[in-house]
PDB file of C-alpha atoms and ligand atoms in Angstrom:
ATOM      1  CA  MET A 519     -22.285  25.644 -49.794  1.00 59.00           C
ATOM      2  CA  ASP A 520     -19.500  25.816 -47.231  1.00 66.00           C
ATOM      3  CA  ILE A 521     -20.259  28.092 -44.271  1.00 69.00           C
ATOM      4  CA  LYS A 522     -17.137  30.081 -43.507  1.00 71.00           C
ATOM      5  CA  PRO A 523     -16.337  31.030 -39.913  1.00 72.00           C
ATOM      6  CA  GLU A 524     -16.587  34.728 -39.117  1.00 81.00           C
ATOM      7  CA  THR A 525     -13.076  34.808 -37.674  1.00 83.00           C
ATOM      8  CA  PRO A 526     -10.124  32.420 -37.964  1.00 81.00           C
ATOM      9  CA  TRP A 527     -10.520  31.682 -34.210  1.00 83.00           C
ATOM     10  CA  ASP A 528     -14.132  30.480 -34.263  1.00 82.00           C
ATOM     11  CA  GLY A 529     -13.129  26.854 -33.705  1.00 85.00           C
ATOM     12  CA  THR A 530     -10.943  27.602 -30.673  1.00 90.00           C
ATOM     13  CA  PRO A 531     -12.134  25.776 -27.535  1.00 90.00           C
ATOM     14  CA  ASP A 532     -13.095  27.928 -24.534  1.00 93.00           C
ATOM     15  CA  VAL A 533     -10.291  29.099 -22.244  1.00 94.00           C
ATOM     16  CA  SER A 534     -11.730  26.828 -19.518  1.00 94.00           C
ATOM     17  CA  ALA A 535     -11.463  23.807 -21.821  1.00 96.00           C
ATOM     18  CA  ARG A 536      -7.899  24.688 -22.747  1.00 96.00           C
ATOM     19  CA  ILE A 537      -6.928  25.089 -19.068  1.00 95.00           C
ATOM     20  CA  ILE A 538      -8.097  21.545 -18.431  1.00 95.00           C
ATOM     21  CA  THR A 539      -6.353  20.291 -21.588  1.00 96.00           C
ATOM     22  CA  ALA A 540      -3.103  21.925 -20.428  1.00 96.00           C
ATOM     23  CA  ILE A 541      -3.384  20.382 -16.947  1.00 95.00           C
ATOM     24  CA  SER A 542      -4.122  16.986 -18.495  1.00 96.00           C
ATOM     25  CA  ARG A 543      -1.108  17.213 -20.794  1.00 96.00           C
ATOM     26  CA  ILE A 544       1.194  18.162 -17.926  1.00 94.00           C
ATOM     27  CA  ALA A 545      -0.243  15.304 -15.857  1.00 92.00           C
ATOM     28  CA  SER A 546       0.354  12.889 -18.777  1.00 93.00           C
ATOM     29  CA  VAL A 547       3.982  13.938 -19.097  1.00 92.00           C
ATOM     30  CA  MET A 548       4.509  13.525 -15.360  1.00 90.00           C
ATOM     31  CA  ARG A 549       2.688  10.226 -15.493  1.00 89.00           C
ATOM     32  CA  SER A 550       5.076   8.995 -18.163  1.00 91.00           C
ATOM     33  CA  GLY A 551       7.991  10.004 -15.916  1.00 90.00           C
ATOM     34  CA  VAL A 552       6.437   7.957 -13.119  1.00 89.00           C
ATOM     35  CA  TRP A 553       5.869   5.035 -15.540  1.00 90.00           C
ATOM     36  CA  GLU A 554       9.527   5.028 -16.541  1.00 91.00           C
ATOM     37  CA  PHE A 555      10.584   5.136 -12.915  1.00 91.00           C
ATOM     38  CA  ALA A 556       8.107   2.420 -11.944  1.00 92.00           C
ATOM     39  CA  THR A 557       9.333   0.118 -14.722  1.00 93.00           C
ATOM     40  CA  SER A 558      12.944   0.645 -13.705  1.00 93.00           C
ATOM     41  CA  GLU A 559      12.043  -0.291 -10.105  1.00 92.00           C
ATOM     42  CA  ASN A 560       9.833  -3.245 -11.066  1.00 93.00           C
ATOM     43  CA  LEU A 561       6.761  -1.470  -9.691  1.00 94.00           C
ATOM     44  CA  ASN A 562       3.487  -0.323 -11.227  1.00 92.00           C
ATOM     45  CA  PRO A 563       2.351   3.343 -11.166  1.00 89.00           C
ATOM     46  CA  ALA A 564      -0.222   2.747  -8.407  1.00 92.00           C
ATOM     47  CA  GLN A 565       2.504   1.283  -6.213  1.00 95.00           C
ATOM     48  CA  VAL A 566       4.662   4.334  -6.876  1.00 94.00           C
ATOM     49  CA  ASP A 567       1.733   6.598  -5.910  1.00 92.00           C
ATOM     50  CA  ILE A 568       1.280   4.645  -2.675  1.00 95.00           C
ATOM     51  CA  LEU A 569       4.953   5.001  -1.771  1.00 96.00           C
ATOM     52  CA  GLN A 570       4.698   8.762  -2.358  1.00 92.00           C
ATOM     53  CA  LEU A 571       1.586   9.031  -0.183  1.00 93.00           C
ATOM     54  CA  LEU A 572       3.196   7.073   2.653  1.00 95.00           C
ATOM     55  CA  HIS A 573       6.434   9.017   2.416  1.00 92.00           C
ATOM     56  CA  ALA A 574       4.644  12.226   3.394  1.00 86.00           C
ATOM     57  CA  ARG A 575       2.787  10.493   6.259  1.00 90.00           C
ATOM     58  CA  PRO A 576       5.211   8.849   8.699  1.00 88.00           C
ATOM     59  CA  LYS A 577       2.368   8.319  11.212  1.00 88.00           C
ATOM     60  CA  GLY A 578       0.848   5.761   8.855  1.00 91.00           C
ATOM     61  CA  VAL A 579      -2.400   5.656   6.891  1.00 92.00           C
ATOM     62  CA  ARG A 580      -5.322   3.259   6.464  1.00 93.00           C
ATOM     63  CA  LEU A 581      -5.810   1.224   3.333  1.00 94.00           C
ATOM     64  CA  SER A 582      -9.257   2.782   2.755  1.00 92.00           C
ATOM     65  CA  TRP A 583      -7.682   6.241   2.821  1.00 91.00           C
ATOM     66  CA  VAL A 584      -5.088   5.201   0.212  1.00 93.00           C
ATOM     67  CA  ALA A 585      -7.873   3.883  -2.049  1.00 93.00           C
ATOM     68  CA  ALA A 586      -9.819   7.151  -1.717  1.00 89.00           C
ATOM     69  CA  GLN A 587      -6.750   9.295  -2.404  1.00 88.00           C
ATOM     70  CA  LEU A 588      -5.907   7.377  -5.566  1.00 89.00           C
ATOM     71  CA  SER A 589      -9.550   7.014  -6.637  1.00 86.00           C
ATOM     72  CA  ILE A 590      -9.131   3.249  -6.944  1.00 89.00           C
ATOM     73  CA  SER A 591     -11.144   0.400  -5.449  1.00 92.00           C
ATOM     74  CA  ALA A 592     -10.268  -1.020  -2.037  1.00 92.00           C
ATOM     75  CA  ALA A 593      -9.468  -4.343  -3.750  1.00 94.00           C
ATOM     76  CA  SER A 594      -6.959  -2.701  -6.150  1.00 93.00           C
ATOM     77  CA  ALA A 595      -5.346  -0.784  -3.301  1.00 94.00           C
ATOM     78  CA  SER A 596      -5.123  -3.977  -1.277  1.00 95.00           C
ATOM     79  CA  ASP A 597      -3.411  -5.840  -4.175  1.00 95.00           C
ATOM     80  CA  SER A 598      -0.874  -3.052  -4.667  1.00 95.00           C
ATOM     81  CA  VAL A 599      -0.142  -2.838  -0.936  1.00 96.00           C
ATOM     82  CA  ALA A 600       0.240  -6.630  -0.673  1.00 96.00           C
ATOM     83  CA  SER A 601       2.831  -6.504  -3.456  1.00 96.00           C
ATOM     84  CA  LEU A 602       4.697  -3.637  -1.753  1.00 97.00           C
ATOM     85  CA  VAL A 603       4.696  -5.560   1.535  1.00 97.00           C
ATOM     86  CA  SER A 604       6.097  -8.655  -0.222  1.00 97.00           C
ATOM     87  CA  LYS A 605       8.875  -6.494  -1.738  1.00 96.00           C
ATOM     88  CA  GLY A 606       9.776  -5.195   1.723  1.00 97.00           C
ATOM     89  CA  LEU A 607       8.863  -1.589   0.880  1.00 97.00           C
ATOM     90  CA  VAL A 608       5.775  -1.248   3.091  1.00 97.00           C
ATOM     91  CA  ARG A 609       4.912  -2.717   6.470  1.00 96.00           C
ATOM     92  CA  LYS A 610       1.619  -3.093   8.271  1.00 95.00           C
ATOM     93  CA  ALA A 611       1.376  -2.276  11.971  1.00 93.00           C
ATOM     94  CA  ARG A 612      -1.122  -1.063  14.538  1.00 91.00           C
ATOM     95  CA  ALA A 613      -2.494   2.404  13.833  1.00 85.00           C
ATOM     96  CA  GLU A 614      -1.197   4.984  16.284  1.00 83.00           C
ATOM     97  CA  ASP A 615      -4.671   6.458  16.832  1.00 80.00           C
ATOM     98  CA  ASP A 616      -6.524   3.144  17.154  1.00 81.00           C
ATOM     99  CA  GLY A 617      -4.806   0.020  18.450  1.00 78.00           C
ATOM    100  CA  ARG A 618      -7.454  -2.223  16.874  1.00 85.00           C
ATOM    101  CA  ALA A 619      -6.876  -0.834  13.378  1.00 87.00           C
ATOM    102  CA  THR A 620      -4.042  -1.565  10.952  1.00 91.00           C
ATOM    103  CA  ALA A 621      -2.044   1.183   9.293  1.00 94.00           C
ATOM    104  CA  LEU A 622       0.537   1.192   6.499  1.00 96.00           C
ATOM    105  CA  PHE A 623       4.076   2.534   6.926  1.00 96.00           C
ATOM    106  CA  LEU A 624       7.139   2.756   4.685  1.00 96.00           C
ATOM    107  CA  THR A 625      10.097   0.568   5.536  1.00 97.00           C
ATOM    108  CA  ALA A 626      13.614   2.004   5.225  1.00 96.00           C
ATOM    109  CA  ALA A 627      13.863   0.445   1.740  1.00 96.00           C
ATOM    110  CA  GLY A 628      10.481   1.973   0.826  1.00 96.00           C
ATOM    111  CA  THR A 629      11.653   5.383   2.021  1.00 95.00           C
ATOM    112  CA  ALA A 630      14.743   5.133  -0.195  1.00 95.00           C
ATOM    113  CA  VAL A 631      12.567   4.351  -3.239  1.00 95.00           C
ATOM    114  CA  ALA A 632      10.167   7.207  -2.369  1.00 93.00           C
ATOM    115  CA  VAL A 633      13.079   9.655  -2.267  1.00 91.00           C
ATOM    116  CA  ARG A 634      14.178   8.516  -5.732  1.00 92.00           C
ATOM    117  CA  ILE A 635      10.656   9.072  -7.128  1.00 89.00           C
ATOM    118  CA  GLY A 636      11.076  12.807  -6.428  1.00 84.00           C
ATOM    119  CA  SER A 637      14.084  12.992  -8.731  1.00 84.00           C
ATOM    120  CA  ALA A 638      12.250  11.061 -11.461  1.00 83.00           C
ATOM    121  CA  VAL A 639       9.692  13.867 -11.879  1.00 84.00           C
ATOM    122  CA  SER A 640      11.918  16.783 -10.887  1.00 89.00           C
ATOM    123  CA  PHE A 641      11.890  17.970 -14.534  1.00 91.00           C
ATOM    124  CA  ALA A 642       8.365  19.344 -13.958  1.00 91.00           C
ATOM    125  CA  ASP A 643       9.433  21.106 -10.771  1.00 92.00           C
ATOM    126  CA  ASP A 644      12.424  22.565 -12.627  1.00 94.00           C
ATOM    127  CA  ALA A 645      10.133  23.886 -15.379  1.00 95.00           C
ATOM    128  CA  ALA A 646       7.806  25.558 -12.832  1.00 95.00           C
ATOM    129  CA  ALA A 647      10.786  26.986 -10.942  1.00 96.00           C
ATOM    130  CA  ALA A 648      12.058  28.582 -14.165  1.00 98.00           C
ATOM    131  CA  LEU A 649       8.942  30.816 -14.366  1.00 97.00           C
ATOM    132  CA  PRO A 650       9.094  34.331 -12.867  1.00 97.00           C
ATOM    133  CA  PRO A 651       8.246  34.184  -9.117  1.00 93.00           C
ATOM    134  CA  ALA A 652       5.196  36.491  -9.474  1.00 93.00           C
ATOM    135  CA  LEU A 653       3.776  34.230 -12.199  1.00 95.00           C
ATOM    136  CA  GLN A 654       4.358  31.181 -10.010  1.00 94.00           C
ATOM    137  CA  VAL A 655       2.245  32.797  -7.264  1.00 90.00           C
ATOM    138  CA  GLN A 656      -0.482  33.729  -9.791  1.00 91.00           C
ATOM    139  CA  MET A 657      -0.568  30.171 -11.102  1.00 93.00           C
ATOM    140  CA  LEU A 658      -0.672  28.724  -7.594  1.00 91.00           C
ATOM    141  CA  THR A 659      -3.570  31.049  -6.741  1.00 88.00           C
ATOM    142  CA  GLY A 660      -5.454  30.008  -9.867  1.00 91.00           C
ATOM    143  CA  LEU A 661      -4.896  26.310  -9.223  1.00 92.00           C
ATOM    144  CA  LEU A 662      -6.007  26.641  -5.586  1.00 88.00           C
ATOM    145  CA  LYS A 663      -9.158  28.416  -6.748  1.00 87.00           C
ATOM    146  CA  LEU A 664      -9.773  25.625  -9.241  1.00 90.00           C
ATOM    147  CA  ILE A 665      -9.330  23.094  -6.423  1.00 87.00           C
ATOM    148  CA  ALA A 666     -11.785  25.145  -4.349  1.00 83.00           C
ATOM    149  CA  GLU A 667     -14.358  24.768  -7.123  1.00 85.00           C
ATOM    150  CA  LEU A 668     -13.651  21.049  -7.437  1.00 85.00           C
ATOM    151  CA  GLN A 669     -14.020  20.620  -3.688  1.00 79.00           C
ATOM    152  CA  THR A 670     -17.689  21.520  -4.047  1.00 77.00           C
ATOM    153  CA  SER A 671     -18.142  18.130  -5.726  1.00 78.00           C
ATOM    154  CA  GLU A 672     -17.467  14.809  -4.060  1.00 76.00           C
ATOM    155  CA  ARG A 673     -15.072  13.762  -6.796  1.00 77.00           C
ATOM    156  CA  PHE A 674     -12.036  15.482  -5.329  1.00 79.00           C
ATOM    157  CA  PRO A 675     -10.212  13.585  -2.556  1.00 79.00           C
ATOM    158  CA  ALA A 676      -9.385  15.361   0.710  1.00 80.00           C
ATOM    159  CA  LEU A 677      -6.117  17.310   0.748  1.00 85.00           C
ATOM    160  CA  ARG A 678      -3.950  18.407   3.630  1.00 88.00           C
ATOM    161  CA  ALA A 679      -4.341  21.947   2.285  1.00 91.00           C
ATOM    162  CA  CYS A 680      -4.578  25.137   4.349  1.00 94.00           C
ATOM    163  CA  PRO A 681      -8.269  25.855   3.626  1.00 91.00           C
ATOM    164  CA  SER A 682      -9.268  22.483   5.108  1.00 91.00           C
ATOM    165  CA  CYS A 683      -7.055  22.900   8.201  1.00 95.00           C
ATOM    166  CA  ARG A 684      -8.357  23.905  11.608  1.00 96.00           C
ATOM    167  CA  HIS A 685      -5.378  26.248  12.038  1.00 97.00           C
ATOM    168  CA  PHE A 686      -6.282  28.238   8.924  1.00 96.00           C
ATOM    169  CA  GLU A 687      -8.015  31.551   9.513  1.00 94.00           C
ATOM    170  CA  ALA A 688      -9.317  32.754   6.177  1.00 92.00           C
ATOM    171  CA  ASN A 689      -9.436  36.493   5.647  1.00 89.00           C
ATOM    172  CA  LYS A 690      -8.370  37.343   9.188  1.00 91.00           C
ATOM    173  CA  TYR A 691      -7.002  40.605   7.793  1.00 92.00           C
ATOM    174  CA  PRO A 692      -9.605  41.664   5.169  1.00 88.00           C
ATOM    175  CA  GLY A 693      -8.211  43.909   2.466  1.00 86.00           C
ATOM    176  CA  ALA A 694      -4.591  43.252   3.469  1.00 87.00           C
ATOM    177  CA  ALA A 695      -2.067  42.009   0.936  1.00 84.00           C
ATOM    178  CA  THR A 696      -1.752  38.914   3.152  1.00 89.00           C
ATOM    179  CA  PRO A 697      -5.327  38.343   4.370  1.00 89.00           C
ATOM    180  CA  HIS A 698      -5.015  34.773   5.682  1.00 93.00           C
ATOM    181  CA  HIS A 699      -3.437  33.500   8.915  1.00 95.00           C
ATOM    182  CA  CYS A 700      -1.992  30.227  10.251  1.00 96.00           C
ATOM    183  CA  ALA A 701      -2.815  29.901  13.947  1.00 97.00           C
ATOM    184  CA  LEU A 702      -0.325  27.055  14.396  1.00 96.00           C
ATOM    185  CA  VAL A 703       2.649  29.323  13.808  1.00 96.00           C
ATOM    186  CA  ASN A 704       0.590  32.428  14.674  1.00 96.00           C
ATOM    187  CA  ALA A 705       1.592  34.348  11.556  1.00 96.00           C
ATOM    188  CA  PRO A 706      -0.020  35.815   8.444  1.00 95.00           C
ATOM    189  CA  LEU A 707       0.011  33.314   5.608  1.00 93.00           C
ATOM    190  CA  PRO A 708       0.899  34.729   2.168  1.00 90.00           C
ATOM    191  CA  ILE A 709      -0.535  32.925  -0.880  1.00 86.00           C
ATOM    192  CA  ALA A 710       3.025  31.953  -1.796  1.00 86.00           C
ATOM    193  CA  PHE A 711       3.154  29.881   1.423  1.00 91.00           C
ATOM    194  CA  ILE A 712      -0.306  28.280   1.266  1.00 92.00           C
ATOM    195  CA  ARG A 713       0.277  24.528   1.568  1.00 93.00           C
ATOM    196  CA  ILE A 714      -1.382  21.832  -0.505  1.00 90.00           C
ATOM    197  CA  ASP A 715       0.080  18.955   1.516  1.00 89.00           C
ATOM    198  CA  CYS A 716       1.092  20.184   4.977  1.00 92.00           C
ATOM    199  CA  ALA A 717       2.488  17.690   7.507  1.00 87.00           C
ATOM    200  CA  GLU A 718       1.051  19.806  10.375  1.00 92.00           C
ATOM    201  CA  HIS A 719      -2.427  19.872   8.832  1.00 93.00           C
ATOM    202  CA  GLU A 720      -5.299  19.042  11.197  1.00 94.00           C
ATOM    203  CA  GLU A 721      -8.656  18.629   9.586  1.00 93.00           C
ATOM    204  CA  ALA A 722     -11.233  21.318  10.343  1.00 95.00           C
ATOM    205  CA  ASP A 723     -14.914  20.452  10.702  1.00 94.00           C
ATOM    206  CA  LEU A 724     -16.779  20.301   7.402  1.00 89.00           C
ATOM    207  CA  ALA A 725     -18.631  23.605   7.818  1.00 92.00           C
ATOM    208  CA  THR A 726     -15.341  25.441   8.500  1.00 93.00           C
ATOM    209  CA  GLN A 727     -13.686  23.785   5.503  1.00 89.00           C
ATOM    210  CA  GLN A 728     -16.537  24.833   3.217  1.00 85.00           C
ATOM    211  CA  ARG A 729     -16.467  28.370   4.584  1.00 88.00           C
ATOM    212  CA  ASN A 730     -12.680  28.575   4.152  1.00 88.00           C
ATOM    213  CA  TRP A 731     -12.727  27.268   0.588  1.00 84.00           C
ATOM    214  CA  ALA A 732     -15.553  29.671  -0.289  1.00 82.00           C
ATOM    215  CA  GLN A 733     -13.657  32.638   1.176  1.00 80.00           C
ATOM    216  CA  PHE A 734     -10.481  31.523  -0.472  1.00 72.00           C
ATOM    217  CA  ALA A 735     -12.173  31.269  -3.862  1.00 62.00           C
TER     218      ALA A 735
HETATM  219  S1  LIG B 446      -0.827  24.126   9.902  1.00 84.56           S
HETATM  220 FE1  LIG B 446      -0.201  23.835   7.745  1.00 84.56          FE
HETATM  221  S2  LIG B 446      -2.130  23.421   6.655  1.00 84.56           S
HETATM  222 FE2  LIG B 446      -2.664  24.289   8.650  1.00 84.56          FE
HETATM  223  S3  LIG B 446      -2.937  26.484   8.201  1.00 84.56           S
HETATM  224 FE3  LIG B 446      -0.841  26.175   8.981  1.00 84.56          FE
HETATM  225  S4  LIG B 446       0.402  25.925   7.096  1.00 84.56           S
HETATM  226 FE4  LIG B 446      -1.750  25.629   6.517  1.00 84.56          FE
END
């Protein structure tokens, strides 16, 4: 005998599962935009990701850092970088913070490609921008809290986000509509201005980062 569900919604996955499904679907659509762009530029998606990472970091980055950010092996990162160097899009030079180490930098041609990547996935930005501003802030808050949860595992790569920055003062004004503060600019930091990838970010010590993420969440 067939057992009938008690309500028509019994088979609906949990809200948490559907949040992750929604994020995955959005990521897939963006990924396909990156694929199209990569194909048109004779690159692979990992190479496109590397150009994007370098574009936001003019002071250069280490190969090991690139591998960790993209969650790929050092060997894969090295192959992709070698190809980008041979295409004249990336150059290797001495790291600014350690003359014995090598860092990766974009060339002028690499910078031009990185700028074009932004337009290739601007459809997603346009869709987010079309939402009401208050909803955008709510969504950003929710996503930051999800990142805070993920940061408790070792699976999530480091971000140049406010809660991991030494200038971030979480809950400096408890109970205020804008409780957080950025000491670099010495101003309260509304959620709408919390950065996920800030060029001025300076990493806080681990204990401070954990405390900040916990307070933020
Ligand atoms: S410097 Fe940037 S990352 Fe650091 S707290 Fe200020 S806005 Fe956030």
